[in-house]
Coordinates of C-alpha atoms and ligand atoms in Angstrom, one line a residue:
M1 CA 67.3 122.4 128.3
M2 CA 69.8 122.0 125.4
K3 CA 72.8 124.4 125.5
L4 CA 72.8 126.7 122.5
I5 CA 74.8 129.8 123.5
G6 CA 78.6 129.4 123.5
I7 CA 78.6 125.8 122.3
S8 CA 82.1 124.5 121.6
T9 CA 82.2 120.7 122.1
K10 CA 81.4 117.8 119.9
E11 CA 78.8 116.6 122.3
E12 CA 77.0 120.0 122.2
I13 CA 77.1 120.0 118.4
L14 CA 75.8 116.4 118.3
N15 CA 72.9 117.4 120.6
I16 CA 71.8 119.9 117.9
L17 CA 72.3 117.7 114.9
S18 CA 70.4 114.7 116.4
E19 CA 67.4 116.8 117.4
T20 CA 64.2 115.5 115.7
N21 CA 61.5 117.3 117.5
P22 CA 60.2 120.1 115.1
D23 CA 59.5 122.5 117.9
K24 CA 63.0 122.1 119.3
I25 CA 64.5 122.4 115.8
S26 CA 62.6 125.7 115.4
E27 CA 64.0 126.9 118.7
I28 CA 67.5 126.1 117.5
T29 CA 67.2 127.9 114.2
K30 CA 65.5 130.9 115.9
E31 CA 68.4 131.2 118.4
A32 CA 71.0 130.9 115.6
Y33 CA 69.2 133.7 113.7
R34 CA 69.1 135.8 116.9
V35 CA 72.8 135.3 117.4
K36 CA 73.5 136.3 113.8
V37 CA 71.4 139.5 114.0
E38 CA 73.0 140.5 117.3
T39 CA 76.6 139.8 116.1
I40 CA 76.8 140.7 112.4
G41 CA 73.3 142.2 111.6
S42 CA 70.3 141.0 109.7
R43 CA 71.2 141.9 106.1
V44 CA 72.1 139.3 103.5
H45 CA 75.0 140.0 101.1
L46 CA 75.0 138.9 97.5
R47 CA 77.8 137.5 95.3
G48 CA 76.9 137.1 91.7
L49 CA 78.1 133.7 90.4
I50 CA 79.8 133.3 87.1
E51 CA 80.4 129.6 86.1
L52 CA 83.5 130.3 84.0
S53 CA 84.0 126.8 82.6
N54 CA 83.0 123.2 83.2
I55 CA 86.3 121.8 82.0
C56 CA 87.8 119.8 84.9
V57 CA 90.8 117.5 85.2
K58 CA 89.4 115.8 88.3
N59 CA 87.0 112.9 88.8
C60 CA 85.3 113.5 92.1
Y61 CA 82.8 110.6 92.4
Y62 CA 79.8 112.9 93.2
C63 CA 80.2 115.6 90.6
G64 CA 78.3 115.8 87.3
I65 CA 81.0 117.7 85.4
R66 CA 83.8 115.2 86.4
A67 CA 86.4 114.7 83.7
D68 CA 85.2 111.2 82.8
N69 CA 81.6 112.2 82.2
E70 CA 81.6 112.2 78.4
S71 CA 78.0 113.3 78.0
V72 CA 78.9 116.8 79.2
N73 CA 79.3 119.5 76.5
R74 CA 82.4 121.3 77.7
Y75 CA 82.6 125.1 77.5
E76 CA 84.7 128.0 78.5
L77 CA 83.1 131.5 78.6
S78 CA 84.6 134.2 76.4
D79 CA 86.2 137.1 78.2
E80 CA 83.4 139.3 76.8
H81 CA 80.8 137.1 78.5
V82 CA 82.7 137.3 81.8
M83 CA 83.0 141.1 81.6
E84 CA 79.3 141.3 80.7
G85 CA 78.6 139.4 83.9
A86 CA 80.8 141.8 85.9
E87 CA 78.9 144.8 84.4
F88 CA 75.7 143.1 85.4
A89 CA 76.9 142.6 89.0
L90 CA 77.9 146.2 89.2
R91 CA 74.6 147.5 87.8
A92 CA 72.6 145.2 90.0
G93 CA 74.4 146.4 93.1
Y94 CA 75.6 142.9 94.1
G95 CA 78.8 144.3 95.6
S96 CA 80.8 141.1 94.8
L97 CA 81.1 138.4 92.3
V98 CA 82.4 134.8 92.3
L99 CA 84.3 133.2 89.5
Q100 CA 83.8 129.4 89.7
A101 CA 85.0 126.6 87.4
G102 CA 86.2 123.0 87.2
E103 CA 89.8 122.6 88.2
R104 CA 92.6 123.3 85.7
S105 CA 96.2 124.3 86.2
S106 CA 98.7 125.5 83.6
P107 CA 100.8 128.7 83.3
G108 CA 98.5 129.9 80.5
Y109 CA 95.3 129.3 82.6
T110 CA 96.8 131.1 85.6
K111 CA 97.7 134.1 83.4
H112 CA 94.2 134.1 81.9
V113 CA 92.5 134.2 85.3
T114 CA 95.0 136.9 86.4
S115 CA 94.0 139.1 83.5
L116 CA 90.3 138.6 84.1
V117 CA 90.6 139.5 87.8
K118 CA 92.5 142.7 86.8
R119 CA 90.0 143.6 84.1
I120 CA 87.1 143.2 86.6
K121 CA 88.9 145.4 89.1
E122 CA 89.5 148.1 86.5
L123 CA 86.0 148.0 85.1
S124 CA 84.5 148.4 88.6
E125 CA 87.1 150.9 89.8
G126 CA 87.8 148.5 92.6
K127 CA 84.1 148.5 93.7
L128 CA 83.4 144.8 93.0
G129 CA 84.8 142.3 95.5
I130 CA 86.1 139.2 93.8
T131 CA 85.8 135.7 95.1
L132 CA 87.5 132.8 93.3
S133 CA 86.5 129.1 93.5
L134 CA 88.9 127.5 91.1
G135 CA 90.1 124.4 93.0
E136 CA 93.5 123.4 94.2
Q137 CA 96.4 125.5 92.9
N138 CA 100.0 126.0 94.1
I139 CA 100.6 128.8 96.5
E140 CA 102.4 130.9 93.8
T141 CA 99.2 130.9 91.8
Y142 CA 97.0 131.8 94.8
R143 CA 99.4 134.7 95.4
E144 CA 99.3 135.9 91.8
W145 CA 95.5 136.0 91.8
Y146 CA 95.4 137.7 95.2
E147 CA 97.8 140.4 94.0
A148 CA 95.7 140.8 90.9
G149 CA 92.8 141.8 93.1
A150 CA 90.9 138.7 94.2
H151 CA 90.4 138.8 98.0
R152 CA 88.2 135.8 98.8
Y153 CA 88.6 132.1 97.9
L154 CA 86.3 129.1 98.4
L155 CA 87.7 125.6 98.6
R156 CA 85.5 123.1 100.4
I157 CA 87.2 120.3 102.3
E158 CA 84.0 118.3 101.2
T159 CA 84.4 116.1 104.4
S160 CA 86.8 116.4 107.3
N161 CA 87.0 112.6 107.5
P162 CA 90.0 111.4 105.4
D163 CA 88.5 107.8 105.1
L164 CA 85.2 109.2 103.9
Y165 CA 87.1 111.5 101.5
S166 CA 88.8 108.4 100.0
K167 CA 85.4 106.8 99.4
I168 CA 84.1 109.7 97.4
H169 CA 87.2 110.4 95.4
P170 CA 89.6 108.3 93.3
N171 CA 92.6 107.4 95.4
N172 CA 95.5 109.2 93.6
T173 CA 97.6 112.3 94.2
L174 CA 95.1 114.5 92.3
H175 CA 92.5 113.7 94.9
S176 CA 94.4 113.9 98.2
W177 CA 92.7 115.0 101.4
E178 CA 96.0 116.1 102.8
R179 CA 96.7 118.2 99.7
R180 CA 93.2 119.8 100.0
V181 CA 93.9 120.7 103.7
Q182 CA 97.3 122.2 102.7
A183 CA 95.6 124.3 99.9
I184 CA 93.2 125.7 102.5
K185 CA 96.1 126.6 104.7
D186 CA 98.0 128.2 101.8
L187 CA 95.0 130.4 101.0
I188 CA 94.9 131.6 104.6
T189 CA 98.7 132.2 104.5
V190 CA 98.4 134.3 101.3
G191 CA 95.9 136.5 103.0
Y192 CA 92.6 135.6 101.4
Q193 CA 89.3 135.6 103.3
T194 CA 89.1 131.9 103.0
G195 CA 86.0 129.8 102.8
T196 CA 85.6 126.0 103.1
G197 CA 82.6 123.7 103.6
V198 CA 81.3 120.2 103.3
M199 CA 78.5 118.2 101.6
I200 CA 75.7 117.0 104.0
G201 CA 74.1 113.6 103.6
L202 CA 76.9 111.9 101.6
P203 CA 76.7 108.2 101.4
Y204 CA 78.6 106.6 104.3
Q205 CA 78.5 109.9 106.3
T206 CA 77.5 109.8 109.9
L207 CA 76.3 112.6 112.3
D208 CA 79.6 112.1 114.0
D209 CA 81.4 113.1 110.8
L210 CA 79.2 116.2 110.5
A211 CA 80.0 117.3 114.0
D212 CA 83.7 116.8 113.3
D213 CA 83.2 118.8 110.1
L214 CA 82.1 121.8 112.1
L215 CA 85.0 121.4 114.5
F216 CA 87.4 121.1 111.5
I217 CA 86.0 124.4 110.2
K218 CA 86.5 126.0 113.6
N219 CA 90.0 124.7 114.1
I220 CA 91.5 125.5 110.6
G221 CA 90.4 129.1 111.1
V222 CA 88.5 130.0 107.9
H223 CA 86.3 133.1 107.6
M224 CA 83.5 131.8 105.4
V225 CA 81.6 128.6 104.9
G226 CA 79.5 127.2 102.1
M227 CA 77.8 123.9 103.0
G228 CA 75.0 122.2 101.2
P229 CA 73.2 118.9 100.8
Y230 CA 74.9 116.3 98.7
L231 CA 72.6 115.8 95.6
K232 CA 72.6 112.8 93.3
H233 CA 73.8 113.0 89.7
S234 CA 73.0 109.7 87.9
E235 CA 76.1 109.8 85.6
T236 CA 78.5 109.6 88.5
P237 CA 79.8 106.6 90.5
L238 CA 78.2 108.0 93.7
G239 CA 75.0 108.8 92.0
R240 CA 74.7 105.3 90.8
L241 CA 74.6 104.1 94.4
G242 CA 71.1 105.7 94.5
V243 CA 71.4 107.2 97.9
N244 CA 68.4 109.4 98.8
T245 CA 68.9 113.1 99.2
T246 CA 69.1 114.3 102.8
S247 CA 66.4 116.5 104.4
L248 CA 66.6 120.2 104.5
D249 CA 66.2 120.0 108.3
L250 CA 69.7 118.4 108.7
T251 CA 71.2 121.1 106.5
L252 CA 69.5 123.8 108.6
K253 CA 70.7 122.2 111.8
M254 CA 74.2 122.3 110.4
V255 CA 73.9 126.0 109.5
S256 CA 72.5 126.9 113.0
A257 CA 75.1 124.8 114.8
L258 CA 77.8 126.5 112.9
R259 CA 76.4 130.0 113.6
L260 CA 76.2 129.2 117.3
L261 CA 79.8 127.8 117.2
L262 CA 81.2 130.7 115.2
P263 CA 78.9 133.7 115.5
R264 CA 81.0 136.1 113.3
I265 CA 81.7 133.9 110.3
N266 CA 80.1 134.4 106.8
I267 CA 77.8 131.4 106.0
A268 CA 76.3 130.9 102.5
A269 CA 72.8 129.8 101.9
T270 CA 73.7 127.6 98.9
T271 CA 71.9 126.8 95.7
A272 CA 71.8 123.1 96.5
M273 CA 69.4 124.0 99.4
Q274 CA 67.0 125.4 96.9
V275 CA 66.8 122.0 95.1
I276 CA 65.3 120.3 98.2
D277 CA 63.0 123.2 99.0
P278 CA 62.2 126.2 96.7
Y279 CA 62.6 128.4 99.8
G280 CA 65.7 126.5 101.0
R281 CA 68.1 129.4 100.8
E282 CA 65.7 131.8 102.5
R283 CA 65.1 129.3 105.3
A284 CA 68.8 128.9 105.7
V285 CA 69.1 132.7 106.1
L286 CA 66.5 132.5 108.9
A287 CA 68.6 129.7 110.4
G288 CA 71.8 131.8 110.6
A289 CA 73.2 132.1 107.0
N290 CA 74.0 135.6 105.7
I291 CA 75.3 135.2 102.1
I292 CA 73.5 134.2 98.8
M293 CA 75.2 133.7 95.4
P294 CA 72.6 134.4 92.7
N295 CA 73.6 132.9 89.3
M296 CA 74.7 135.3 86.6
T297 CA 76.0 132.7 84.1
I298 CA 74.6 133.2 80.6
T299 CA 71.6 131.0 79.9
E300 CA 73.2 129.3 76.9
V301 CA 75.7 127.4 79.0
R302 CA 73.9 127.0 82.3
E303 CA 72.7 123.5 81.5
N304 CA 76.2 122.3 81.0
Y305 CA 77.2 123.2 84.6
Q306 CA 75.0 120.6 86.2
I307 CA 77.1 119.3 89.1
Y308 CA 74.0 117.7 90.4
E309 CA 70.6 116.9 88.9
N310 CA 67.6 119.3 89.0
K311 CA 69.8 122.4 89.4
P312 CA 67.3 125.3 89.7
G313 CA 67.1 128.2 87.3
I314 CA 69.0 126.6 84.3
K315 CA 66.6 128.3 81.9
D316 CA 66.8 131.7 83.6
D317 CA 69.1 134.6 82.8
A318 CA 70.8 136.9 85.3
D319 CA 67.9 139.3 85.4
I320 CA 65.4 136.6 86.2
S321 CA 67.6 134.9 88.8
K322 CA 67.9 138.4 90.5
S323 CA 64.2 139.2 90.5
K324 CA 63.1 135.7 91.7
L325 CA 65.6 136.0 94.6
E326 CA 64.5 139.5 95.5
E327 CA 60.9 138.5 95.5
N328 CA 61.6 135.4 97.7
L329 CA 63.7 137.4 100.2
A330 CA 61.1 140.2 100.3
K331 CA 58.4 137.6 101.1
M332 CA 60.4 136.4 104.1
G333 CA 61.1 139.9 105.2
I334 CA 64.9 139.6 104.6
E335 CA 66.8 142.8 103.8
I336 CA 69.7 142.9 101.2
G337 CA 72.9 144.8 101.7
W338 CA 73.1 146.3 98.2
N339 CA 76.4 147.6 96.9
E340 CA 78.3 146.3 100.0
W341 CA 81.1 143.8 100.1
G342 CA 79.8 142.1 103.2
D343 CA 83.2 140.9 104.2
S344 CA 83.5 138.3 106.9
S345 CA 83.4 139.9 110.3
A346 CA 85.5 136.9 111.5
F347 CA 88.3 138.1 109.1
E348 CA 88.2 141.7 110.3
H349 CA 88.1 140.5 113.9
Ligands
LIG401 N1 86.2 122.7 91.0 C1 86.2 123.5 92.2 C2 86.2 122.7 93.4 O1 85.9 121.5 93.4 O2 86.5 123.2 94.5 C3 85.0 124.5 92.2 C4 83.7 124.0 91.5 S1 82.9 122.6 92.3 C5 81.6 122.3 91.2 C6 82.1 123.4 93.7 C7 81.5 122.5 94.7 O3 80.4 121.8 94.1 C8 82.4 121.4 95.3 O4 83.2 121.9 96.3 C9 81.3 120.4 95.8 O5 81.1 120.5 97.2 C10 80.0 120.8 95.1 N2 79.4 119.7 94.4 C11 79.9 118.9 93.4 N3 79.0 117.9 93.1 C12 78.0 118.0 94.0 C13 76.8 117.2 94.3 N4 76.6 116.1 93.6 N5 76.0 117.6 95.3 C14 76.3 118.7 96.0 N6 77.4 119.5 95.8 C15 78.2 119.1 94.9
LIG402 FE1 85.9 119.1 89.2 FE2 85.2 120.5 91.4 FE3 83.5 118.8 90.2 FE4 85.6 117.8 91.6 S1 83.8 119.0 92.4 S2 84.9 117.1 89.5 S3 87.1 119.4 91.1 S4 84.3 120.6 89.3

């Protein structure tokens, strides 16, 4: 009988990740769901996602909006559109929103984000929790945004294996694995509820790497995780390799193994899961995830934020994204924690 409760070693994680028997996989996901319900409850919390801008200085080999992709129409949302998104999140009862964008750093950009965070806090009288996902910044910038009112930050390590990292990024100081690790540590130091995560099914990646990823997540001490399948984008160096997309099963096993390893953590059921299976996010919830990030970006620019191909819902608006998600969750009997922040119990602990 495979050990599921209280797993902590690489071998125990690998036992889960390498399981191929569908009945056993179902046992693993059910146990992870049970542990989640017992530890942090059954409700899912929502964070409305605003894709602020697709302008990025970086050139990650996997990402469709990388700086060198000249076929992308670059945009930056006006402050009015961002504030409309915040009003929608408030009205919809989402409890929190996420501001995500390509990576940029300049004093003007820092100030702009600071003012948006303050305006969202004022508009919602502090009711909306604010998560940022704006890439690597120096610690002073992280502190300025934290003091303005953002209290969560997502920065994926992408892979915990530095050699693999160097195969999926250009080898220069802008794309340094060590710098990425330092940025995650800086976020924890500043006081953010910090999230990291990885892509699953990357070219050159092994099950060993994925087990190490989960141990990295545990050891660095983050409070939230967003993991999802790597998905191909043809206009990227990695996409041109033509590697097939991984199965949802491996992603679900990663979610369950993480829940069993860290019962209190917040785990997102990511949009990329929905690309492999229309019910991918809901299935991830039933495998141990507890956070979903419905898209609130205005329809006019959604197609310009295609980090991977076949991104779902690019023709939808915030209302449609909300009703489709609600319908899917209701079908699976999953309850939503409306108007709640749903902070990580790992952080409070
Ligand atoms: N620029 C910021 C950053 O990189 O942290 C935030 C935005 S970036 C688009 C958010 C995440 O998208 C990345 O951390 C990466 O894991 C994911 N991503 C990019 N390209 C992807 C792909 N082809 N398949 C799956 N996930 C991808
Ligand atoms: Fe830019 Fe983030 Fe895409 Fe890398 S993953 S190219 S930093 S948007």
